[in-house]
Short mmCIF file of C-alpha atoms in Angstrom, two decimals:
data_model
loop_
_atom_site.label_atom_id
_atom_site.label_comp_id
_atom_site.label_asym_id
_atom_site.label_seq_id
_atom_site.Cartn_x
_atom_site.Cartn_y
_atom_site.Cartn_z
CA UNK B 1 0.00 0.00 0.00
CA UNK B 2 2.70 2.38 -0.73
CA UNK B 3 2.01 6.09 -0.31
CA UNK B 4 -1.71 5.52 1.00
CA UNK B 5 -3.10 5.38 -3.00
CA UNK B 6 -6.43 6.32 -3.30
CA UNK B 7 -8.10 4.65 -6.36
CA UNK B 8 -11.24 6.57 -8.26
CA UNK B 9 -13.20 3.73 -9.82
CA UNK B 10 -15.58 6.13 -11.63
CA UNK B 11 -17.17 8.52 -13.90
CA UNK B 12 -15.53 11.25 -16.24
CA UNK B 13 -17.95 13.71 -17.75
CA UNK B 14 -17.96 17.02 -19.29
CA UNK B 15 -19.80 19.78 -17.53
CA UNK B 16 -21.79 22.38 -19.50
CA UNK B 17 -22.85 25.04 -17.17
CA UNK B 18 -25.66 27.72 -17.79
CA UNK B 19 -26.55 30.36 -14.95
CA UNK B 20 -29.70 31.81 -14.59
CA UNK B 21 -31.42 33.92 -12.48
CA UNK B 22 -34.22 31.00 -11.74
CA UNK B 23 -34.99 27.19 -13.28
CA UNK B 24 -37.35 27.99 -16.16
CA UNK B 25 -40.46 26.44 -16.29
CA UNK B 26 -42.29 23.65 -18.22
CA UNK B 27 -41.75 25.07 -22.09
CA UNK B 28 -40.19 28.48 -21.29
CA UNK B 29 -37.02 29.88 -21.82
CA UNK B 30 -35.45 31.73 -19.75
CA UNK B 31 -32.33 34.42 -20.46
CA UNK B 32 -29.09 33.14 -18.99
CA UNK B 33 -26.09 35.40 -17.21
CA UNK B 34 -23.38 33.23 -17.92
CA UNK B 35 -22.02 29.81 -19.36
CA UNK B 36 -19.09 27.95 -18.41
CA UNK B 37 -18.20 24.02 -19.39
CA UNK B 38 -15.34 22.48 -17.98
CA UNK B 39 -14.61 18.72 -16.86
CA UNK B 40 -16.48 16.91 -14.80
CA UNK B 41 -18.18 13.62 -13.30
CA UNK B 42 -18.57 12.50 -9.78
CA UNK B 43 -15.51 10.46 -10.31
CA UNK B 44 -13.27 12.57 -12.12
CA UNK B 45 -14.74 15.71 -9.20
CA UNK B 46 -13.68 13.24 -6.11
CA UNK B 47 -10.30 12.47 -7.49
CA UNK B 48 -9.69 15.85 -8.07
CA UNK B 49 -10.42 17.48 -5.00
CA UNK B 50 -8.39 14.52 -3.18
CA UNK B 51 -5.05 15.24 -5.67
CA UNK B 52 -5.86 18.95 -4.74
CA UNK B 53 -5.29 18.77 -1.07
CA UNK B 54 -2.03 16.10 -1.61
CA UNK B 55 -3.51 12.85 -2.10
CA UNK B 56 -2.21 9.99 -4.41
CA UNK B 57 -4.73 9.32 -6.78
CA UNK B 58 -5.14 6.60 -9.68
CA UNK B 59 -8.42 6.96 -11.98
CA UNK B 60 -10.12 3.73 -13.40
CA UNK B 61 -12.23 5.75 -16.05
CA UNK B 62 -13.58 5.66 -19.33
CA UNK B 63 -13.60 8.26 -22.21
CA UNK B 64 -14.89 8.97 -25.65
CA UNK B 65 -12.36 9.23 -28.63
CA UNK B 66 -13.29 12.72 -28.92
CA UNK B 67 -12.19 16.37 -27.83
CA UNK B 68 -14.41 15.98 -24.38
CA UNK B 69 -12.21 12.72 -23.76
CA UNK B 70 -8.82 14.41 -24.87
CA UNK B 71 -9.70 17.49 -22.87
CA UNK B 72 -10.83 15.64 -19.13
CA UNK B 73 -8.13 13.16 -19.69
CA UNK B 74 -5.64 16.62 -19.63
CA UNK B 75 -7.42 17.71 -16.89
CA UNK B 76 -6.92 15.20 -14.70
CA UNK B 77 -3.18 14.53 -15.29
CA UNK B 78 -2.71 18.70 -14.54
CA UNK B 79 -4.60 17.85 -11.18
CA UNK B 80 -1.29 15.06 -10.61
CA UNK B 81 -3.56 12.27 -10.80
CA UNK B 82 -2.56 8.94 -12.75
CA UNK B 83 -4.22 8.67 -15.88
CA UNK B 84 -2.84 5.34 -17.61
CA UNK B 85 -6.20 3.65 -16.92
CA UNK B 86 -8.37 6.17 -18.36
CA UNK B 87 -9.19 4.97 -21.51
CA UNK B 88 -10.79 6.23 -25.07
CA UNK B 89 -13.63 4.64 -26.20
CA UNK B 90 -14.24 4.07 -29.71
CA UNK B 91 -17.78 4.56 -31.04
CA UNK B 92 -18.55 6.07 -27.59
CA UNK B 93 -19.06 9.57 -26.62
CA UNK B 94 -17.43 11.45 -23.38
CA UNK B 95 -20.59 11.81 -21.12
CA UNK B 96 -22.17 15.09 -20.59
CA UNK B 97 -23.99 17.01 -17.65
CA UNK B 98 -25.95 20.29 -18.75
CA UNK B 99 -26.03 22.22 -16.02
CA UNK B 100 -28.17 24.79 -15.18
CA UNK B 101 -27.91 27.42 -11.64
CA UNK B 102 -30.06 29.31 -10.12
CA UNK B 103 -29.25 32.93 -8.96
CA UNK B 104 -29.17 31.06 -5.33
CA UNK B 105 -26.53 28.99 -6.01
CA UNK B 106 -29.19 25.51 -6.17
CA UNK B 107 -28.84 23.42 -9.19
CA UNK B 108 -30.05 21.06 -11.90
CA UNK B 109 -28.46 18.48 -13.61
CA UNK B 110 -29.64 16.36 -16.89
CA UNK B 111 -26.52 13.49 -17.35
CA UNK B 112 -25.73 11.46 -20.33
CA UNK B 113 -23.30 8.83 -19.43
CA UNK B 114 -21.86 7.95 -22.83
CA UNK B 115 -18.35 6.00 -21.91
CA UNK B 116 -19.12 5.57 -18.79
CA UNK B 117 -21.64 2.85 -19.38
CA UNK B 118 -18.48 0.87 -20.67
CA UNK B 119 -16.69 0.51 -16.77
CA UNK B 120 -17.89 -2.62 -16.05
CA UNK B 121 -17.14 -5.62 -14.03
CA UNK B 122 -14.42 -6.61 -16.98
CA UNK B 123 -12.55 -3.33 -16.44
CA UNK B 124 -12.37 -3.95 -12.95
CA UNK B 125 -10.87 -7.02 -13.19
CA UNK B 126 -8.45 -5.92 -15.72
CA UNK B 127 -7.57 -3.30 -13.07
CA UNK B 128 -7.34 -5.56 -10.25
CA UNK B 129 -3.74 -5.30 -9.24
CA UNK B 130 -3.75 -1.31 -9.24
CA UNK B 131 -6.91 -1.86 -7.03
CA UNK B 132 -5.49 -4.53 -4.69
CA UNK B 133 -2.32 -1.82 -4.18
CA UNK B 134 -4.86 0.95 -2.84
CA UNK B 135 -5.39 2.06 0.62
CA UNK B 136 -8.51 3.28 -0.16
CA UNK B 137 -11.60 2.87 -3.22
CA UNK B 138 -13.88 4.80 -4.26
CA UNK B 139 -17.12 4.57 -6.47
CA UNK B 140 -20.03 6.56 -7.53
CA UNK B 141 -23.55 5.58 -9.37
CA UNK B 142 -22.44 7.20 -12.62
CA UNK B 143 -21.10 3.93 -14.04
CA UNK B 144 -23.04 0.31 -14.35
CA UNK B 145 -23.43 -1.55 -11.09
CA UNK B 146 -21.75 -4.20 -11.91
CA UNK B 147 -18.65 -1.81 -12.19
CA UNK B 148 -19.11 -0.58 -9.15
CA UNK B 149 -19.43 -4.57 -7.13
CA UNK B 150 -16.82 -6.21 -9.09
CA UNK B 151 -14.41 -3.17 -8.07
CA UNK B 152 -15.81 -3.60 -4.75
CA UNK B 153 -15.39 -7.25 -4.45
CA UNK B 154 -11.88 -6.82 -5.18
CA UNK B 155 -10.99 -4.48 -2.78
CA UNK B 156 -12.61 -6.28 0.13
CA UNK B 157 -10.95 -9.53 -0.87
CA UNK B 158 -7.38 -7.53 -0.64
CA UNK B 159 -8.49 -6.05 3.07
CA UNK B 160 -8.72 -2.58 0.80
CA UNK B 161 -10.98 -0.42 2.20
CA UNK B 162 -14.11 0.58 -0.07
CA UNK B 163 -15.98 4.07 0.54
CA UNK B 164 -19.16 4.44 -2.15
CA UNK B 165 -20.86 7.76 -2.81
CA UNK B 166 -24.06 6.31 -4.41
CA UNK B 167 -24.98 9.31 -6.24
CA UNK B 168 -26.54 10.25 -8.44
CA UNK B 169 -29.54 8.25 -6.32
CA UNK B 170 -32.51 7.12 -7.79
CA UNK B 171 -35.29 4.24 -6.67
CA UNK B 172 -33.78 1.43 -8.49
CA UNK B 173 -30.52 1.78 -6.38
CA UNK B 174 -28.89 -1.41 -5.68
CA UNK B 175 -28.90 -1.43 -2.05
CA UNK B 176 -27.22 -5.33 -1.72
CA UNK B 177 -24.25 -3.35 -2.50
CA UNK B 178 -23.54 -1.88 0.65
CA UNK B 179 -22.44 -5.55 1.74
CA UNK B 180 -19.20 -4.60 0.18
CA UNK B 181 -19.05 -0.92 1.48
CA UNK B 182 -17.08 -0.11 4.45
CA UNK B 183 -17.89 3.96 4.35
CA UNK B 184 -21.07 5.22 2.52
CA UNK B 185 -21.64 8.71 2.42
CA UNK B 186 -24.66 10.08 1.27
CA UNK B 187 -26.74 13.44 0.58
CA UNK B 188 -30.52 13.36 2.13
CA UNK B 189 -31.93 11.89 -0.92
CA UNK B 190 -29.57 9.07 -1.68
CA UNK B 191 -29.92 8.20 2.52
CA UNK B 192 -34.24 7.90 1.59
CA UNK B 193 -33.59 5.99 -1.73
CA UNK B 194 -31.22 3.58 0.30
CA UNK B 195 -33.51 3.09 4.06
CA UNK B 196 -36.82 4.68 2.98
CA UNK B 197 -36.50 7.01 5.41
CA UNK B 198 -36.91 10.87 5.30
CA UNK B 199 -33.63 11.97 6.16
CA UNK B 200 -34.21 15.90 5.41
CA UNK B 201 -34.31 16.63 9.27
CA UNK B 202 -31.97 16.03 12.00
CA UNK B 203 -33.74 13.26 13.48
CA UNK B 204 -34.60 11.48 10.10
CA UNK B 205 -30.65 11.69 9.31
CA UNK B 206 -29.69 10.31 12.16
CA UNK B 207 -32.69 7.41 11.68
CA UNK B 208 -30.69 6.75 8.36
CA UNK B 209 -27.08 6.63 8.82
CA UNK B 210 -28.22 4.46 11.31
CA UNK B 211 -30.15 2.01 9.27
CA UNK B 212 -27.34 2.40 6.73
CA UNK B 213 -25.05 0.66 9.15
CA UNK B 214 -27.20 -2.14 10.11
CA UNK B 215 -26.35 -2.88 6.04
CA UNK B 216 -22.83 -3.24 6.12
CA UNK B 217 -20.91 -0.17 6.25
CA UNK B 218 -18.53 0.41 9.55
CA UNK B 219 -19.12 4.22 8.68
CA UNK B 220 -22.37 5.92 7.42
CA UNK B 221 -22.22 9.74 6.50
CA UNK B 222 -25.32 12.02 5.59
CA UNK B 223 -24.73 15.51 4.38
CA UNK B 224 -27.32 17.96 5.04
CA UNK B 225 -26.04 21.17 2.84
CA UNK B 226 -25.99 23.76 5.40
CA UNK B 227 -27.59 22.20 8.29
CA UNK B 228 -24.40 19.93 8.81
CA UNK B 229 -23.24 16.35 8.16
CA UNK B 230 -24.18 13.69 10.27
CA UNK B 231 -21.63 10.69 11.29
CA UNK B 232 -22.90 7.18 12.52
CA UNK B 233 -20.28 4.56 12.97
CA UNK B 234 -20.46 1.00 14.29
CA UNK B 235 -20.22 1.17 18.54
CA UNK B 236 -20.38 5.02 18.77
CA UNK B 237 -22.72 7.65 19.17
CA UNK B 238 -23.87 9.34 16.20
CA UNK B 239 -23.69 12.87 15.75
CA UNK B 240 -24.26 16.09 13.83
CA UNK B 241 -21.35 18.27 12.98
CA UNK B 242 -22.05 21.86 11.77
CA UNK B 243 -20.20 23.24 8.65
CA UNK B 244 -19.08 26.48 7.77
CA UNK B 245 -22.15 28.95 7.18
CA UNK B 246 -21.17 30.73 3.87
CA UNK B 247 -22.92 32.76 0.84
CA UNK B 248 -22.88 30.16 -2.30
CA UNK B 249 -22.58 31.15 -5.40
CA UNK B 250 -22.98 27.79 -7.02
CA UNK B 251 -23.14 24.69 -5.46
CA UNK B 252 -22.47 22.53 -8.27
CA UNK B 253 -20.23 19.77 -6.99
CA UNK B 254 -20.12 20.58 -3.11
CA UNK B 255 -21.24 16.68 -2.50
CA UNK B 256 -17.66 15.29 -4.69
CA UNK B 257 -15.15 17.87 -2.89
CA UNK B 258 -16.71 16.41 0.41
CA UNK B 259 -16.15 12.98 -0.59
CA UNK B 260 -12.87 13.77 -2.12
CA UNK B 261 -11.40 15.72 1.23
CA UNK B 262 -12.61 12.92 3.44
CA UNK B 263 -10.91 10.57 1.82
CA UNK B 264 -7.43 12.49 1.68
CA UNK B 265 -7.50 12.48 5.69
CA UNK B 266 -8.66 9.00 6.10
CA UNK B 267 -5.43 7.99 3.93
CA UNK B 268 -3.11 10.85 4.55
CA UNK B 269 -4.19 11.52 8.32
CA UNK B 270 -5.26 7.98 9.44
CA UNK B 271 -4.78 8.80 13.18
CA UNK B 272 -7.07 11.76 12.57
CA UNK B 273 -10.40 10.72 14.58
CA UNK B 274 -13.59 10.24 11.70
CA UNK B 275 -15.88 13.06 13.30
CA UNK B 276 -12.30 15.25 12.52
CA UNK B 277 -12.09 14.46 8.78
CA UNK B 278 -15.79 14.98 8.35
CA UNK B 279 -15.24 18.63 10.24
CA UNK B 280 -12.36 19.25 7.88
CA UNK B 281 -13.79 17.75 5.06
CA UNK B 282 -16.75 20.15 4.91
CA UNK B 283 -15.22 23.08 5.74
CA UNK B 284 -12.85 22.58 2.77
CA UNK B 285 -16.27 22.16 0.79
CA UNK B 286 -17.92 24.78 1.90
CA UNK B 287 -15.54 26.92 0.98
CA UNK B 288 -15.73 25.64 -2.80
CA UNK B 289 -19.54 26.96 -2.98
CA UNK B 290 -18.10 30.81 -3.00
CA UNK B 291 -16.44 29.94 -6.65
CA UNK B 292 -18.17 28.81 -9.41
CA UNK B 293 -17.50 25.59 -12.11
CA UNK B 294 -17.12 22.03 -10.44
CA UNK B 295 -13.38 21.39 -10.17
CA UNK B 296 -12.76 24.89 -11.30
CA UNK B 297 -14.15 25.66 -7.77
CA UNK B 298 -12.34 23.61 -6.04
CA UNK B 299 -9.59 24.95 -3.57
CA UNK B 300 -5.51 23.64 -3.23
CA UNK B 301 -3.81 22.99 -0.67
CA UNK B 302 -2.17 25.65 -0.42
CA UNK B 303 -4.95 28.28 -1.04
CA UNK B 304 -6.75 26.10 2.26
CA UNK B 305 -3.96 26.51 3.89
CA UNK B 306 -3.79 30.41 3.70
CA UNK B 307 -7.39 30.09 5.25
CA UNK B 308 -6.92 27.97 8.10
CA UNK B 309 -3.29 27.21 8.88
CA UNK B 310 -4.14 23.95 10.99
CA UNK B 311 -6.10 22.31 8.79
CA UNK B 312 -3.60 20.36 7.36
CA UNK B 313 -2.41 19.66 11.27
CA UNK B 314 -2.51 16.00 12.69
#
């Protein structure tokens, strides 16, 4: 497990991002303020804001043979992350997310996974030395299920430890898959689609990571935006820790910087207690809501560091 490798089993897609003063309705258009497009995909966003912060990251990803692919592929090497296994697909297209934001920084997100429907259970397997050298892997629900267990399977098998974000969520979420999941962090609606429960509230958050537990994990995280994150972990008391109360500008990606930050202190800070790295963790993405783009928002190491100098601090 040489230098604590974290590897991003995942999704690479290319963000097209329209601002607006509000969602339009049902048949209207509505007069934008600004565009940006940039890389993207929960994957290629987690990896990212880990190799920001200092990490060692590998990406298991997917591509089209086009100027999306070329351009996220570039992207993610720039960030320092190892790109060998990101692959072009022929006769496939780089995914796409449009994008639109409100003038209140919420968002709205149409995704067309294109290459990403090719990371399946064969590419794991085909990857399963660089995954059995990890410290740590991570997956997302932007890429087939099978993908995401096979990766999984391997990883437990080598005593690697497995952390799925299972987002985007929907109802036909696999939830058998947590079996193989040792941290699962969640927003409020991927914690419902996973227990049933309405985790919106305090109380129903708690009633979640909870529930999420009792399904394998060691480690069950619930982010609440602004009202905090919530922590439940196998023989301790679960809690709610309060983030940083800021004005967002865009929001867009706030969920992947979390995931991404957490991870870079369980592998680069492992004595650092969990309740810690989730403090940390969404400070460092709260702070990415006051810039807008996905990994264009997200903050270095260095730029953190001018912010809070003990962050970085055991």
């Amino acid at each position: 497990m040489a230098d604590q490798k974290i590897v991003v089993f995942g999704s690479v897609v290319q963000d097209l991002i329209s601002y607006t003063p509000r969602f339009p309705r049902p048949g209207e258009s509505v007069r934008g303020s600004g565009f940006l497009a940039g890389p993207g995909g929960k994957g290629a966003n987690q990896a990212v804001a880990a190799a920001r912060l200092g990490a060692n990251v590998q990406m298991i990803a997917r591509v089209g043979a086009d100027m999306f692919g070329d351009s996220n592929r570039d992207s993610l090497a720039k960030a320092g992350i190892a790109v060998d296994s990101v692959e072009k697909i022929e006769g496939s297209s780089t995914a796409t997310a449009t994008i639109t934001v409100s003038a209140e920084g919420e968002n709205s997100i149409v995704v067309v996974l294109g290459a990403n429907e090719k990371l399946t259970a064969d590419v794991a397997e085909h990857h399963r030395a660089a995954i059995q050298s990890a410290k740590l892997v991570m997956c997302q629900n932007e890429i087939p299920q099978e993908g995401n267990r096979a990766a999984f399977k391997i990883a437990k098998e080598s005593g690697v430890t497995t952390f799925y974000n299972p987002a985007p969520g929907d109802e036909h979420m696999d939830r058998k898959i947590l079996d193989l999941v040792d941290i699962v962090c969640t927003n409020e609606n991927e914690a419902e689609f996973l227990t049933d429960i309405n985790a919106e509230n305090k109380d129903g958050a708690f009633q979640a990571a909870e529930k999420m537990l009792g399904m394998g994990p060691h480690t069950a995280i619930v982010t609440l935006g602004p009202k905090g994150v919530v922590l439940a972990q196998k023989g301790q008391e679960t809690v709610l820790i309060q983030t940083t109360k800021v004005d967002a500008v865009d929001t867009t990606g706030a969920g992947d910087c979390f995931c991404g930050s957490f991870v870079y202190f369980f592998t680069k800070h492992p004595d650092l207690k969990s309740g810690e790295a989730v403090r940390r963790a969404a400070y460092i993405a709260s702070q990415c809501v006051t810039r807008k783009g996905t990994q264009a928002s997200y903050f270095t190491r260095d730029e953190l560091s001018k912010l809070d100098e003990k962050l970085f601090e055991e």
